[in-house]
Short mmCIF file of C-alpha atoms and ligand atoms in Angstrom, two decimals:
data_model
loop_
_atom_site.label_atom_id
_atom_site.label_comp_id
_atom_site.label_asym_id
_atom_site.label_seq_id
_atom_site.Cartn_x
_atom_site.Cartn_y
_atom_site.Cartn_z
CA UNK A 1 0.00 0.00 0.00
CA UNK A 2 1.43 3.42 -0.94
CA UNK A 3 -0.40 6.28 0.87
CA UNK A 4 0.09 9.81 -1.02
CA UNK A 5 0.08 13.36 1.02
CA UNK A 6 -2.78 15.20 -0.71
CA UNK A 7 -3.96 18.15 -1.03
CA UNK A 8 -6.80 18.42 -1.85
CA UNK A 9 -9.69 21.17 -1.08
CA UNK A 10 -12.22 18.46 -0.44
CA UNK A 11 -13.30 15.75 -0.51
CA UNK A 12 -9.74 16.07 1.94
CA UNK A 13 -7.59 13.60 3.37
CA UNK A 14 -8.78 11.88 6.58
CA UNK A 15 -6.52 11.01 9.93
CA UNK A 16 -4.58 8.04 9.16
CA UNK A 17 -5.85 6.86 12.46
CA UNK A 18 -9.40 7.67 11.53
CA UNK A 19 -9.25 5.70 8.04
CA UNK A 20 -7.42 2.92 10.34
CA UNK A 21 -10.52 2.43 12.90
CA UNK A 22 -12.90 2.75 10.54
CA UNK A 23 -11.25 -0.62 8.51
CA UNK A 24 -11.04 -2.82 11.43
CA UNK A 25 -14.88 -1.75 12.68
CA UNK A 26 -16.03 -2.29 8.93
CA UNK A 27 -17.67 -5.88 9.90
CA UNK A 28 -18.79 -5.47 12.74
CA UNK A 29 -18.96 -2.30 14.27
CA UNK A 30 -19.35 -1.84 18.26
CA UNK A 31 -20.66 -5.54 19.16
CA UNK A 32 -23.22 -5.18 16.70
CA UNK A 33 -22.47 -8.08 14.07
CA UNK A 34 -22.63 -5.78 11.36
CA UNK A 35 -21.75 -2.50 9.88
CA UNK A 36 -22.90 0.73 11.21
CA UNK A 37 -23.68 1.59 7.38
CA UNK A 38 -26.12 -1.54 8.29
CA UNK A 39 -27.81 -0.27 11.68
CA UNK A 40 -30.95 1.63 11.91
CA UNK A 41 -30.42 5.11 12.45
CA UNK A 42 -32.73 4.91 14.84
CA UNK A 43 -31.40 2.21 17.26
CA UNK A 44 -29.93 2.63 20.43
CA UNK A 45 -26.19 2.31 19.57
CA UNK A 46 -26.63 4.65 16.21
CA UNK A 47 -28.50 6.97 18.36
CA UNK A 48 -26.07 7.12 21.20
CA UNK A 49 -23.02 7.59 18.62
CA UNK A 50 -24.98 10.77 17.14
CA UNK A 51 -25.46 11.79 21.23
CA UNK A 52 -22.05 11.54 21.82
CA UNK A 53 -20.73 12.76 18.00
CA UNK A 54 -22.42 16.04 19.41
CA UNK A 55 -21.36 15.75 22.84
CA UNK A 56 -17.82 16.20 21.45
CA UNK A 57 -18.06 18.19 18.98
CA UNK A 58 -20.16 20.84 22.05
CA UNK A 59 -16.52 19.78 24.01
CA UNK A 60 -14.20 21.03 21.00
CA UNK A 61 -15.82 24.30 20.12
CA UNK A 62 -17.10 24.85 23.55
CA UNK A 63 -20.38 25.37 22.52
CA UNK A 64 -22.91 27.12 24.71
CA UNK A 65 -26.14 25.54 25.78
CA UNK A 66 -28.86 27.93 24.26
CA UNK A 67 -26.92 26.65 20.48
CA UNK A 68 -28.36 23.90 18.49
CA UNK A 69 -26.00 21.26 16.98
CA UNK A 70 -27.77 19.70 13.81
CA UNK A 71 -26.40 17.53 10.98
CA UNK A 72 -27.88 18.05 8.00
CA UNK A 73 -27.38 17.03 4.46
CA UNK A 74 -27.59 18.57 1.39
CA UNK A 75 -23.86 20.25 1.55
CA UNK A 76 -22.37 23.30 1.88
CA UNK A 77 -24.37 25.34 -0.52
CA UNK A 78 -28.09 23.96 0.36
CA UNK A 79 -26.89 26.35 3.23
CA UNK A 80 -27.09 29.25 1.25
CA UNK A 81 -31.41 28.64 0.41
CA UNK A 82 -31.27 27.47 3.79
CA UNK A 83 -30.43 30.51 5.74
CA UNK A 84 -32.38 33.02 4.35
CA UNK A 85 -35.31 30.54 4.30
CA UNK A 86 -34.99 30.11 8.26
CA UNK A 87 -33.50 33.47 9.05
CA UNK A 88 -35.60 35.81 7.30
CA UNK A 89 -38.70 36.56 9.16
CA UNK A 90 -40.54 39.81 8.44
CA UNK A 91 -36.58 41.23 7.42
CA UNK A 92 -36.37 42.19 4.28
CA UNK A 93 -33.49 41.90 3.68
CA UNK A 94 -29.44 40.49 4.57
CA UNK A 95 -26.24 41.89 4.52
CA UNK A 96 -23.59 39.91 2.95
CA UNK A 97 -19.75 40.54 2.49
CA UNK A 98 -18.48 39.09 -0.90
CA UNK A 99 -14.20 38.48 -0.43
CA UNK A 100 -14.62 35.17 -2.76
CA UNK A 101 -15.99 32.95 -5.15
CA UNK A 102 -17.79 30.94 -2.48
CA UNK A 103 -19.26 34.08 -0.63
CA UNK A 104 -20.77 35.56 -4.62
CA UNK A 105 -22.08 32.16 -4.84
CA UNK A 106 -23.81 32.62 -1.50
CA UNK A 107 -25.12 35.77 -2.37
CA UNK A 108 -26.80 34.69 -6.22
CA UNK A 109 -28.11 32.16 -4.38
CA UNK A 110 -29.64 34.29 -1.32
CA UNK A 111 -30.81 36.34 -4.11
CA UNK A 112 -33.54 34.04 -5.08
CA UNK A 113 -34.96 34.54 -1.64
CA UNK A 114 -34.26 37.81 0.11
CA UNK A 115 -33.50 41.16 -0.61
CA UNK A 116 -29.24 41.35 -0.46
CA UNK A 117 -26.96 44.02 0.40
CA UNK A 118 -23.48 43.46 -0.83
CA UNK A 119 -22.01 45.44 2.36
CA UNK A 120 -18.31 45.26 0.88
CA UNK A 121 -16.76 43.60 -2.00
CA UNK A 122 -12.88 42.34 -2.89
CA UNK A 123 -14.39 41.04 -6.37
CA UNK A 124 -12.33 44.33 -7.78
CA UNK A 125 -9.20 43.53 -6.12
CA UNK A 126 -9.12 39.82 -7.83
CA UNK A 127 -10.57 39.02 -4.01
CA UNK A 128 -6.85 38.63 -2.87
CA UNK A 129 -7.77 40.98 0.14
CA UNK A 130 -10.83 41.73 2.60
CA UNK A 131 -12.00 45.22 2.10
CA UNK A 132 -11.38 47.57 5.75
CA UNK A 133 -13.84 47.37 7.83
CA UNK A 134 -14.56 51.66 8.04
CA UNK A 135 -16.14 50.55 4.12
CA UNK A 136 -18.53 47.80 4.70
CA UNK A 137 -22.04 49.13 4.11
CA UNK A 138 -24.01 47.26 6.98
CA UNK A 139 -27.95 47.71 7.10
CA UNK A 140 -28.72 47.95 11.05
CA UNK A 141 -32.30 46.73 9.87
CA UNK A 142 -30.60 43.79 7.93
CA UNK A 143 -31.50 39.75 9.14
CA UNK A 144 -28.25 38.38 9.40
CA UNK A 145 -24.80 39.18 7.97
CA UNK A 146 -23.45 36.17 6.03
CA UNK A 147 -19.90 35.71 5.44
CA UNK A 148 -17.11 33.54 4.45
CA UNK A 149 -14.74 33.05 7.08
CA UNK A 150 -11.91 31.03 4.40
CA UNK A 151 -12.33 31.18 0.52
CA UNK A 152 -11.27 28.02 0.02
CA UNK A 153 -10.54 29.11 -3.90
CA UNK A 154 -8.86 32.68 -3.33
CA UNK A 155 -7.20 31.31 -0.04
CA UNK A 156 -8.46 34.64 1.91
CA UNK A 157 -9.31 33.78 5.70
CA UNK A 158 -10.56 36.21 8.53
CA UNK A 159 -8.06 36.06 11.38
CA UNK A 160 -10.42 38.03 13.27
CA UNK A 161 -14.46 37.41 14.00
CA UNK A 162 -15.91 40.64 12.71
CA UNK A 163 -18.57 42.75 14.53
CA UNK A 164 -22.21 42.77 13.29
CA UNK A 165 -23.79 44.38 17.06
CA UNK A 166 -27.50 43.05 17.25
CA UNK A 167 -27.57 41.45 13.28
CA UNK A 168 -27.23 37.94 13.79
CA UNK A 169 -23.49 36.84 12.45
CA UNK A 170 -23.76 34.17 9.93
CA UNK A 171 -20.24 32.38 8.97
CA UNK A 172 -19.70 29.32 6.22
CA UNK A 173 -16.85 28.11 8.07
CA UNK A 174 -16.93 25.14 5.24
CA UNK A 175 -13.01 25.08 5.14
CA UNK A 176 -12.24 26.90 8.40
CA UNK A 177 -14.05 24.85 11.04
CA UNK A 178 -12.02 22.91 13.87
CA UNK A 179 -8.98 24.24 12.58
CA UNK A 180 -8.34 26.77 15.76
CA UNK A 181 -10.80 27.59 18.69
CA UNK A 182 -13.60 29.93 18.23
CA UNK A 183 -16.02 31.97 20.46
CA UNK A 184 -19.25 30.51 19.22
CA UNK A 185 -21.20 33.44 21.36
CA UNK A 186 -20.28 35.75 18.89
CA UNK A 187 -22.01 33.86 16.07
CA UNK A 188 -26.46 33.27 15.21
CA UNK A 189 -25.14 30.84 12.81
CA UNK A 190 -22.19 28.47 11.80
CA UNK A 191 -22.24 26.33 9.15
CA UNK A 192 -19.71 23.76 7.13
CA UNK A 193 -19.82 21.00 5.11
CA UNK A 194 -18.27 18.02 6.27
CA UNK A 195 -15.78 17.00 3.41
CA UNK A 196 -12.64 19.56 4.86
CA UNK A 197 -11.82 19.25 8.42
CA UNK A 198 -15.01 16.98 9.61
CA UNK A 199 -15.16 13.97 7.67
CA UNK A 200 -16.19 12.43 4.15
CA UNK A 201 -18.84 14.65 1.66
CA UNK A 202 -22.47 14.19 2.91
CA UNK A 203 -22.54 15.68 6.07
CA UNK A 204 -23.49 19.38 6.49
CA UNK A 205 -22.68 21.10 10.25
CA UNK A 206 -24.85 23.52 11.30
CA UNK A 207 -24.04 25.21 15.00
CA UNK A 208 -27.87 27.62 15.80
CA UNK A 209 -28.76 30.20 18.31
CA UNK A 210 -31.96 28.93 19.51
CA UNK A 211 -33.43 32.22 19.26
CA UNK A 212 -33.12 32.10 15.91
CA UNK A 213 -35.29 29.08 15.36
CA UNK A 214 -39.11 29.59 14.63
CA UNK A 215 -38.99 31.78 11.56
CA UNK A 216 -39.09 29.15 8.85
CA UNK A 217 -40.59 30.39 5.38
CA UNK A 218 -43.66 28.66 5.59
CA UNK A 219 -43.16 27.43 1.67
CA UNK A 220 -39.84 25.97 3.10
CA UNK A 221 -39.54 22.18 2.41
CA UNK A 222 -39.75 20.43 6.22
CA UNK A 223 -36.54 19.12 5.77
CA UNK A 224 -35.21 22.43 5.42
CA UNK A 225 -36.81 23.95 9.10
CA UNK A 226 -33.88 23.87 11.53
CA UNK A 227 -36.57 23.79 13.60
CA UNK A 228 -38.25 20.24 12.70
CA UNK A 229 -34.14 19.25 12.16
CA UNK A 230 -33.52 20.52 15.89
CA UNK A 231 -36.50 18.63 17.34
CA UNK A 232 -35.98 14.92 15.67
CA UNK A 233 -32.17 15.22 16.75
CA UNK A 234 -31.44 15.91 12.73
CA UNK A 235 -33.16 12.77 11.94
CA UNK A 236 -36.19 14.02 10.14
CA UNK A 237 -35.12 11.28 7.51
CA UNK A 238 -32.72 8.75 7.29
CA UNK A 239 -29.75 9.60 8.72
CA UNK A 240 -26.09 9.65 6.31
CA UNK A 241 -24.41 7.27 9.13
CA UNK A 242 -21.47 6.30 7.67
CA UNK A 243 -20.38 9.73 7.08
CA UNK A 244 -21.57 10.80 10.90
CA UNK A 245 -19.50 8.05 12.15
CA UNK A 246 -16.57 8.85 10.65
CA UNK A 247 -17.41 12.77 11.76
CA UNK A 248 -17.20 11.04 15.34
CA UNK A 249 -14.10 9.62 15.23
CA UNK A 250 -12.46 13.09 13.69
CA UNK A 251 -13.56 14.77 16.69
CA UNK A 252 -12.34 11.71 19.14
CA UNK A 253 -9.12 11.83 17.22
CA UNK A 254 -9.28 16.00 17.47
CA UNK A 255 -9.67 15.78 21.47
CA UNK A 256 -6.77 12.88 21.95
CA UNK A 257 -4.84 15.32 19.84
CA UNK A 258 -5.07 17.87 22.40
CA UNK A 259 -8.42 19.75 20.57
CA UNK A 260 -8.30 23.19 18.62
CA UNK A 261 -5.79 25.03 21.16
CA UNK A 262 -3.45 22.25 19.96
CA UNK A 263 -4.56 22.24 16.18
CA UNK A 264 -4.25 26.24 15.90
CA UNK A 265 -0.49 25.77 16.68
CA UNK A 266 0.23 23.22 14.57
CA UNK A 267 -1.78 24.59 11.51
CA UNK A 268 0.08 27.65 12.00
CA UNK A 269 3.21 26.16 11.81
CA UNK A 270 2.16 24.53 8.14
CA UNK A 271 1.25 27.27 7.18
CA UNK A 272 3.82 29.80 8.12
CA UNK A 273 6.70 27.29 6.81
CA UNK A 274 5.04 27.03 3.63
CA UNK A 275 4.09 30.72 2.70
CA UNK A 276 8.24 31.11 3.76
CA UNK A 277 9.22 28.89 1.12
CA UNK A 278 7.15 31.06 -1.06
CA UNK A 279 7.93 34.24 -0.32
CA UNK A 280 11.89 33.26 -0.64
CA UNK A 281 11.91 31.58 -3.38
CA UNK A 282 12.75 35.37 -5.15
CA UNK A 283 9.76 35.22 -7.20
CA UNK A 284 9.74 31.74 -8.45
CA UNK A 285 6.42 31.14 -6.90
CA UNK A 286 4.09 33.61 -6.16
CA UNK A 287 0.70 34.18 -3.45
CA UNK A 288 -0.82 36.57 -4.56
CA UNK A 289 -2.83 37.64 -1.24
CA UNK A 290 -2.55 40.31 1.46
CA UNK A 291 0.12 38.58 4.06
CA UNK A 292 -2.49 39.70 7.36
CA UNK A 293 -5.54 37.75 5.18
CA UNK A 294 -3.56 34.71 4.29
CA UNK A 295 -5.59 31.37 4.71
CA UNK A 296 -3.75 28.72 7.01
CA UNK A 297 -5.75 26.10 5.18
CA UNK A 298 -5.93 26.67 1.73
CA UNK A 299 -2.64 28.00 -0.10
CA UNK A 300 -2.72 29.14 -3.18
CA UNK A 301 0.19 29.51 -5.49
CA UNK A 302 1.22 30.14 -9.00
CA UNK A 303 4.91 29.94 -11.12
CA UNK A 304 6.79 32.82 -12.56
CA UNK A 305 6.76 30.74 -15.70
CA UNK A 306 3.32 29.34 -16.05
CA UNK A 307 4.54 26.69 -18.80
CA UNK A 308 6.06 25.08 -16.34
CA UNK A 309 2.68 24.25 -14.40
CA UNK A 310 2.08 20.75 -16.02
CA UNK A 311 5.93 19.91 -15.49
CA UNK A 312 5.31 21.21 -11.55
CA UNK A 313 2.23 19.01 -11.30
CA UNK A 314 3.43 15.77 -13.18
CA UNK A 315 6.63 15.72 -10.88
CA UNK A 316 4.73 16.44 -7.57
CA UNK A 317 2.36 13.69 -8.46
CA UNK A 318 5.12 11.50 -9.13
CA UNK A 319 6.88 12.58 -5.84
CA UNK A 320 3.66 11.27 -3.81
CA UNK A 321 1.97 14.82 -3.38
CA UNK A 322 -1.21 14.63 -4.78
CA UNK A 323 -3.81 17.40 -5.62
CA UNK A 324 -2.06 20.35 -6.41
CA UNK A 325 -3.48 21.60 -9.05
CA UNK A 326 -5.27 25.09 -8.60
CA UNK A 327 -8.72 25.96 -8.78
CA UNK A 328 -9.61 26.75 -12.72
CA UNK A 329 -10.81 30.20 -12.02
CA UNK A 330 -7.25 31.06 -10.38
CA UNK A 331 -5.08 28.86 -12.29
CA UNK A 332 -1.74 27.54 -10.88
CA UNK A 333 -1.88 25.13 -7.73
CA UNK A 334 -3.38 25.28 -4.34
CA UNK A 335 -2.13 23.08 -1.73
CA UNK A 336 -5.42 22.79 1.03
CA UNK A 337 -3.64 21.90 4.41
CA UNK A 338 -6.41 21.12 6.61
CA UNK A 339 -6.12 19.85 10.14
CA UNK A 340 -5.61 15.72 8.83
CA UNK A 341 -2.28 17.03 6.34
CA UNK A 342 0.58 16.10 8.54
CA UNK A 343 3.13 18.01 9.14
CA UNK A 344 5.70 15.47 7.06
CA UNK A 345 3.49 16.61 4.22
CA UNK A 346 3.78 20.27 4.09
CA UNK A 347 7.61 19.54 4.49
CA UNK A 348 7.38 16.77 1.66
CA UNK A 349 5.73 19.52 -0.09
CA UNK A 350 8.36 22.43 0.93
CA UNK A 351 11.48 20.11 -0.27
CA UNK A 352 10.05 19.11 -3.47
CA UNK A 353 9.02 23.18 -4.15
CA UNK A 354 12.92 23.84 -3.20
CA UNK A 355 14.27 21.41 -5.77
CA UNK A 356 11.90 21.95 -8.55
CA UNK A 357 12.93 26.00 -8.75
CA UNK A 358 16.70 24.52 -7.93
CA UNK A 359 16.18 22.48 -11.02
CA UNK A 360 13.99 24.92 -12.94
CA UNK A 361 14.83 28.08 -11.84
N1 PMP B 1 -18.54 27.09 0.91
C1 PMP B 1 -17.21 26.92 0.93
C2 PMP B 1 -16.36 27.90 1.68
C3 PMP B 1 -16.63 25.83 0.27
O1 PMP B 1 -15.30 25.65 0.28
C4 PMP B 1 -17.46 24.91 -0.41
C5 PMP B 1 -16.92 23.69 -1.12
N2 PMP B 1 -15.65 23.73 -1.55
C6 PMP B 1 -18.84 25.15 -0.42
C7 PMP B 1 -19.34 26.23 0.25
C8 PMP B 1 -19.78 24.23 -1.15
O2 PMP B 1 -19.90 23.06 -0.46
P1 PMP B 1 -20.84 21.86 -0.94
O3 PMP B 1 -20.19 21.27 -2.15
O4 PMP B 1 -20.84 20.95 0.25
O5 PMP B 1 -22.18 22.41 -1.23
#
């Protein structure tokens, strides 16, 4: 068996130790005599998995008590009809800050159901920056302000949570989540699809201030009430259990690892080596975005010499560093470095970058 380091944005590598457990469990999983992808959902040992999936998770992110913890599906972007759908109310309207492909996505799709106010935009800038905060255009009268905590494409991350006074905060913290800790009290809504730093594709996080629940569209498909979702424990219908067990051992595997004080610090470190080998490299590689709005997961990077980009990704491949290859709408490569890339991979990564320009440069 020959295991590559990859980087991709997700679906993302899983902990070795996670993909391990989950192989010798595959048969018989917890006494059971068969698979959990086998169990009912509703059963006592699915059900108690779920109770205690959450249980950790509250643990990691120290979640307060008036916050629902659902797990939905639909991904990432059913998010986007979801929120205004729920959020709404009599509003009008929602402020939303657009630093990224995934935040204009949120906002066309918003569009379809509420009245949105772009309060700031990077789109001019080639969103390699987060406009200042003296020039966002909020709406004091607005629902919620959505935003986009990491652009997993542009590789532009918020270092900071920003201030929205009484306007409900709304993050998609799809490629952010669990990678350092956060002060859920600041937030009305968190949300994330699973396929980053949670677990496979399938799964879609959602973290609720219980005041916020209650104001479902009343068009709004059941399953898409985080109401109805809060009150059957997010099993409204059959539950994706494969996907929530693995989600449960990620967060088992996030606590033994010391949880998110202990991530932060080692995500950091990835991160900060590799931008280095960027920025000295004198050129040969570039990234393009503000150093203070830098992403610590996603890293986007292009060559002086773009003919050299199918050389670059060819030998990486070959070198046992999968997944390089940027997003089409930036060009170049991204390496994603989520909380499962191991440290031995960002400096697999880092030694094959140095001999490549040595070799090309
Ligand atoms: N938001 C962000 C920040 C993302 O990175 C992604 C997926 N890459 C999405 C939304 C969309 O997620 P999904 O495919 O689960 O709908």
């Amino acid at each position: 068996m020959s295991r590559v380091f990859n980087f991709s944005a997700g679906p993302a590598n899983l902990p070795m130790e996670v993909l391990e457990q989950a192989k010798q469990e595959l048969l018989d999983w917890n006494g059971t005599g068969a698979s959990v992808m086998e169990v009912s959902h509703r059963g006592k040992p699915f059900v108690e998995l779920a109770e205690q999936a959450e249980a950790d998770l509250r643990d990691l992110l120290a979640v307060p008590p008036s916050y629902k913890v659902l797990f939905l599906q639909g991904g990432a972007q059913l998010q986007f009809a979801m929120v205004p759908l729920n959020l709404l109310g009599d509003k009008k309207g929602a402020d939303y800050l657009d630093t990224g492909l995934w935040s204009k996505k949120a906002i066309q799709e918003g569009r379809r159901f509420a009245e949105i106010n772009v309060a700031a935009s990077s789109e001019a800038q080639g969103y390699t920056s987060i406009p200042a905060v003296e020039e966002w255009q909020l709406n004091e009268d607005a629902a919620y302000l959505h935003y986009t905590p990491n652009e997993t494409i542009g590789g532009v991350e918020f270092h900071w949570v920003p201030e929205s006074g009484d306007v409900p905060l709304v993050a998609d913290m799809s490629s952010t989540i669990l990678s350092r800790p956060l002060d859920v009290s600041k937030f009305g809504l968190i949300y994330a699809g699973a396929q980053k730093n949670i677990g496979p594709a399938g799964l879609t996080l959602v973290i609720v201030r219980e005041d916020l629940i209650g104001k479902t569209s009343e068009t709004a498909p059941s399953l898409f009430d985080y109401g109805r979702q809060a009150d059957t424990g997010s099993m409204l219908n059959t539950a994706p259990t494969f996907i929530w067990y693995v989600a449960a051992l990620v967060f088992k595997w996030l606590k033994a690892r010391g949880g998110l004080t202990a991530m932060a610090e080692y995500n950091l470190r990835k991160a900060e080596k590799l931008y280095a080998c960027i920025d000295g490299s004198s050129g040969f590689y570039n990234n393009p975005v503000a150093r203070k709005f830098r992403s610590w997961m996603n890293v986007p990077f292009t060559l002086a010499i773009p003919d050299l980009d199918d050389r670059f990704l060819s030998a990486s491949e070959q070198a046992g560093l999968a997944a390089l290859k940027g997003h089409r709408s930036v060009g170049g490569m991204r390496a994603s470095i989520y909380n499962a890339m191991p440290e031995q991979g960002v400096d697999a990564l880092i030694s094959f970058m140095n001999e490549f320009q040595r070799t090309h440069g």
